[in-house]
Coordinates of N, CA and C in Angstrom, one line a residue:
M823 N 76.4 12.9 197.6 CA 75.5 13.7 198.5 C 74.1 13.6 197.9
T824 N 73.1 13.5 198.8 CA 71.7 13.4 198.5 C 71.1 14.8 198.4
D825 N 69.8 14.9 198.0 CA 69.1 16.1 198.0 C 69.0 16.7 199.4
L826 N 68.8 15.7 200.4 CA 68.6 16.2 201.8 C 69.9 16.9 202.3
A827 N 71.0 16.3 202.0 CA 72.3 16.9 202.4 C 72.6 18.2 201.8
S828 N 72.0 18.5 200.6 CA 72.3 19.8 200.0 C 71.4 20.9 200.5
R829 N 70.5 20.6 201.4 CA 69.7 21.7 202.0 C 70.6 22.5 203.0
P830 N 70.4 23.8 203.1 CA 71.2 24.6 204.0 C 71.0 24.2 205.4
G831 N 72.1 24.1 206.2 CA 72.0 23.7 207.6 C 71.9 22.3 207.9
V832 N 71.9 21.4 206.9 CA 71.8 19.9 207.2 C 73.2 19.4 207.1
I833 N 73.6 18.6 208.2 CA 74.8 17.9 208.3 C 74.7 16.6 207.5
P834 N 75.5 16.4 206.5 CA 75.3 15.1 205.7 C 75.8 13.9 206.4
Y835 N 75.2 12.8 206.1 CA 75.6 11.5 206.6 C 76.9 11.1 205.9
V836 N 78.0 10.9 206.6 CA 79.3 10.8 205.9 C 79.8 9.4 205.8
D837 N 79.2 8.5 206.5 CA 79.6 7.1 206.5 C 79.0 6.4 205.2
N838 N 79.5 5.2 204.9 CA 79.1 4.5 203.7 C 77.7 4.0 203.9
H839 N 76.8 4.5 203.0 CA 75.4 4.1 203.0 C 74.8 4.5 201.7
D840 N 74.2 3.5 201.0 CA 73.6 3.7 199.7 C 72.1 3.7 199.7
G841 N 71.5 3.4 200.8 CA 70.1 3.3 200.9 C 69.4 4.7 201.1
Q842 N 68.1 4.5 201.4 CA 67.2 5.7 201.6 C 67.7 6.5 202.8
R843 N 67.5 7.8 202.8 CA 67.9 8.7 203.9 C 66.7 9.5 204.4
R844 N 66.8 10.1 205.6 CA 65.8 11.0 206.1 C 66.4 12.0 207.0
L845 N 65.6 13.0 207.4 CA 66.2 14.1 208.2 C 65.9 13.8 209.7
L846 N 66.9 14.1 210.5 CA 66.8 14.1 212.0 C 67.1 15.4 212.5
T847 N 66.2 16.0 213.3 CA 66.5 17.3 214.0 C 66.5 17.0 215.5
I848 N 67.6 17.5 216.1 CA 67.7 17.4 217.6 C 67.7 18.8 218.1
D849 N 66.7 19.0 219.1 CA 66.7 20.2 219.8 C 67.5 20.1 221.1
I850 N 68.5 20.9 221.3 CA 69.3 20.9 222.5 C 69.3 22.2 223.2
P851 N 68.3 22.4 224.0 CA 68.2 23.7 224.8 C 69.1 23.6 226.0
P852 N 69.6 24.8 226.4 CA 70.4 24.8 227.6 C 69.5 24.6 228.8
S853 N 70.0 23.8 229.7 CA 69.1 23.5 230.9 C 69.2 24.6 231.9
S854 N 70.2 25.5 231.8 CA 70.3 26.7 232.7 C 71.2 27.7 232.0
G855 N 71.2 28.9 232.6 CA 72.1 29.9 232.1 C 73.6 29.5 232.2
N856 N 73.9 28.7 233.3 CA 75.2 28.2 233.5 C 75.6 27.2 232.5
A857 N 74.7 26.4 231.9 CA 75.0 25.4 231.0 C 75.7 26.0 229.7
V858 N 75.2 27.1 229.3 CA 75.8 27.8 228.1 C 77.2 28.2 228.4
R859 N 77.5 28.6 229.6 CA 78.9 29.1 229.9 C 79.8 28.0 230.2
F860 N 79.3 26.8 230.8 CA 80.2 25.8 231.2 C 80.2 24.5 230.4
Y861 N 79.3 24.3 229.5 CA 79.2 23.1 228.7 C 79.1 23.4 227.3
A862 N 79.7 22.4 226.5 CA 79.6 22.4 225.0 C 78.8 21.2 224.6
P863 N 77.7 21.3 223.8 CA 77.0 20.1 223.4 C 77.7 19.4 222.2
F864 N 77.6 18.1 222.3 CA 78.1 17.2 221.2 C 77.0 16.3 220.8
A865 N 76.8 16.0 219.5 CA 75.9 15.0 219.0 C 76.6 14.0 218.3
S866 N 76.2 12.7 218.5 CA 76.9 11.6 217.8 C 75.8 10.8 217.0
I867 N 76.2 10.5 215.7 CA 75.3 9.8 214.8 C 76.1 8.5 214.5
D868 N 75.6 7.3 214.9 CA 76.4 6.1 214.6 C 77.8 6.2 215.0
G869 N 78.1 6.8 216.1 CA 79.5 6.9 216.7 C 80.3 8.0 216.2
R870 N 79.8 8.7 215.2 CA 80.6 9.9 214.6 C 80.2 11.1 215.4
Q871 N 81.1 11.8 216.0 CA 80.8 12.9 217.0 C 80.9 14.2 216.3
Y872 N 80.0 15.1 216.6 CA 79.9 16.4 216.1 C 79.8 17.4 217.2
V873 N 80.7 18.5 217.2 CA 80.5 19.6 218.1 C 79.4 20.4 217.5
V874 N 78.3 20.7 218.3 CA 77.2 21.4 217.7 C 76.9 22.6 218.6
S875 N 76.0 23.5 218.2 CA 75.6 24.6 219.0 C 74.3 24.3 219.8
W876 N 74.0 25.1 220.8 CA 72.8 25.0 221.5 C 71.6 25.4 220.5
G877 N 70.5 24.8 220.7 CA 69.4 25.0 219.8 C 69.1 23.8 219.0
S878 N 68.7 24.0 217.8 CA 68.3 22.9 216.9 C 69.4 22.6 215.9
V879 N 69.7 21.3 215.6 CA 70.7 20.9 214.6 C 70.0 19.8 213.8
T880 N 70.3 19.8 212.5 CA 69.6 18.8 211.6 C 70.7 18.0 210.9
F881 N 70.5 16.7 210.9 CA 71.3 15.7 210.3 C 70.6 14.9 209.3
E882 N 71.3 14.4 208.3 CA 70.8 13.4 207.3 C 71.2 12.1 207.9
I883 N 70.2 11.1 208.0 CA 70.5 9.8 208.5 C 69.9 8.7 207.7
P884 N 70.4 7.5 207.7 CA 69.8 6.4 207.0 C 68.3 6.2 207.5
A885 N 67.4 5.9 206.5 CA 66.0 5.6 206.8 C 65.7 4.1 206.8
D886 N 66.6 3.3 206.3 CA 66.3 1.9 206.1 C 67.0 1.0 207.1
R887 N 67.6 1.5 208.2 CA 68.2 0.7 209.2 C 68.3 1.4 210.5
N888 N 68.6 0.7 211.6 CA 68.7 1.4 212.9 C 69.8 2.4 212.9
V889 N 69.7 3.5 213.6 CA 70.7 4.6 213.7 C 70.8 4.9 215.2
H890 N 72.0 4.9 215.7 CA 72.3 5.2 217.1 C 72.6 6.7 217.2
V891 N 71.8 7.4 218.1 CA 71.9 8.9 218.2 C 72.2 9.1 219.7
S892 N 73.2 10.0 220.0 CA 73.5 10.3 221.4 C 73.9 11.8 221.4
V893 N 73.6 12.4 222.6 CA 74.0 13.8 222.8 C 74.6 13.8 224.2
H894 N 75.7 14.5 224.3 CA 76.3 14.7 225.6 C 76.9 16.1 225.7
L895 N 77.0 16.5 227.0 CA 77.6 17.8 227.2 C 78.9 17.7 227.8
L896 N 79.9 18.4 227.3 CA 81.3 18.3 227.7 C 81.7 19.6 228.4
T897 N 82.4 19.4 229.5 CA 82.9 20.6 230.2 C 84.3 20.4 230.7
N898 N 85.1 21.5 230.8 CA 86.4 21.4 231.5 C 86.4 22.4 232.7
Y899 N 85.2 22.7 233.1 CA 85.0 23.6 234.3 C 85.3 22.8 235.6
G900 N 86.1 23.4 236.5 CA 86.4 22.8 237.7 C 87.6 22.0 237.6
S901 N 87.9 21.3 238.7 CA 89.1 20.5 238.7 C 88.7 19.0 238.9
G902 N 89.6 18.1 238.5 CA 89.4 16.7 238.7 C 88.4 16.2 237.6
V903 N 87.8 15.0 237.9 CA 86.9 14.4 237.0 C 85.5 15.0 237.2
T904 N 85.0 15.4 236.1 CA 83.6 16.0 236.1 C 82.7 15.1 235.3
S905 N 81.6 14.8 235.9 CA 80.5 14.0 235.2 C 79.8 14.9 234.3
T906 N 79.6 14.4 233.0 CA 78.9 15.2 232.1 C 77.6 14.5 231.6
P907 N 76.5 15.2 231.5 CA 75.3 14.5 231.1 C 75.3 14.0 229.7
F908 N 74.6 12.9 229.5 CA 74.5 12.3 228.2 C 73.1 11.7 228.0
A909 N 72.7 11.5 226.8 CA 71.4 10.9 226.4 C 71.6 10.0 225.2
S910 N 70.9 8.9 225.0 CA 71.2 8.0 223.9 C 69.8 7.4 223.5
I911 N 69.7 7.1 222.2 CA 68.5 6.4 221.7 C 68.9 5.7 220.4
V912 N 68.3 4.6 220.1 CA 68.4 3.9 218.8 C 67.1 4.1 218.0
L913 N 67.2 4.7 216.9 CA 66.0 5.0 216.0 C 65.8 3.8 215.1
A914 N 64.6 3.3 215.1 CA 64.3 2.2 214.2 C 64.1 2.7 212.7
P915 N 64.2 1.9 211.7 CA 64.0 2.3 210.4 C 62.6 2.9 210.2
H916 N 62.6 4.0 209.4 CA 61.3 4.7 209.1 C 61.6 5.7 208.0
P917 N 60.7 5.9 207.1 CA 60.9 6.8 205.9 C 60.8 8.3 206.2
G918 N 60.1 8.6 207.3 CA 59.8 10.0 207.5 C 60.8 10.7 208.4
P919 N 60.8 12.0 208.4 CA 61.7 12.8 209.3 C 61.4 12.6 210.8
V920 N 62.3 12.8 211.6 CA 62.1 12.6 213.1 C 62.8 13.8 213.8
R921 N 62.1 14.2 214.9 CA 62.6 15.3 215.7 C 62.8 14.8 217.2
L922 N 63.9 15.0 217.8 CA 64.2 14.6 219.2 C 64.5 15.8 220.0
F923 N 64.1 15.7 221.3 CA 64.3 16.8 222.3 C 65.3 16.2 223.3
A924 N 66.5 16.9 223.5 CA 67.5 16.5 224.5 C 67.1 17.1 225.8
N925 N 66.9 16.3 226.8 CA 66.5 16.8 228.1 C 67.5 16.3 229.1
F926 N 68.1 17.3 229.8 CA 69.1 16.9 230.8 C 68.7 17.5 232.2
N927 N 68.9 16.7 233.3 CA 68.5 17.2 234.6 C 69.8 17.5 235.4
N928 N 69.6 17.9 236.6 CA 70.7 18.3 237.5 C 71.6 17.1 238.0
N929 N 71.1 15.9 237.8 CA 71.8 14.7 238.3 C 72.7 14.1 237.1
A930 N 73.0 14.9 236.1 CA 73.8 14.4 235.0 C 73.1 13.2 234.2
E931 N 71.8 13.2 234.3 CA 71.0 12.2 233.6 C 70.3 12.9 232.4
G932 N 70.2 12.2 231.3 CA 69.5 12.8 230.1 C 68.6 11.8 229.4
A933 N 67.9 12.4 228.5 CA 67.0 11.5 227.7 C 66.8 12.3 226.3
L934 N 66.7 11.5 225.3 CA 66.3 12.0 224.0 C 64.9 11.5 223.7
L935 N 64.0 12.5 223.7 CA 62.6 12.3 223.6 C 62.0 12.6 222.2
P936 N 61.2 11.7 221.6 CA 60.6 12.1 220.3 C 59.6 13.2 220.5
V937 N 59.6 14.1 219.5 CA 58.7 15.3 219.5 C 57.7 15.0 218.4
G938 N 56.4 15.2 218.7 CA 55.3 15.1 217.7 C 54.7 13.8 217.6

């Protein structure tokens, strides 16, 4: 575990990686009052999926290579197949921390936008 992962509230990077690391914060605001009741947010870092809460969540990620980040909303509301919104981005290597904003619209489309 690195110093970053020992900070309160930081989800450690659990895959094999011996290089430099940095912090990634993802802001996942509910798009509506119904979103909180009917959807659960999930964040994935390099394919490893985490059930997270609405709001901000911070991960430790590699700083010396590309990292795939995705966020999707899962629901079991209604019957049949339900389309759930998702957003995805590949972060290039960089030493500094990064903050992303998850934006979902009513057409089940999403985007992860850099903040700052």
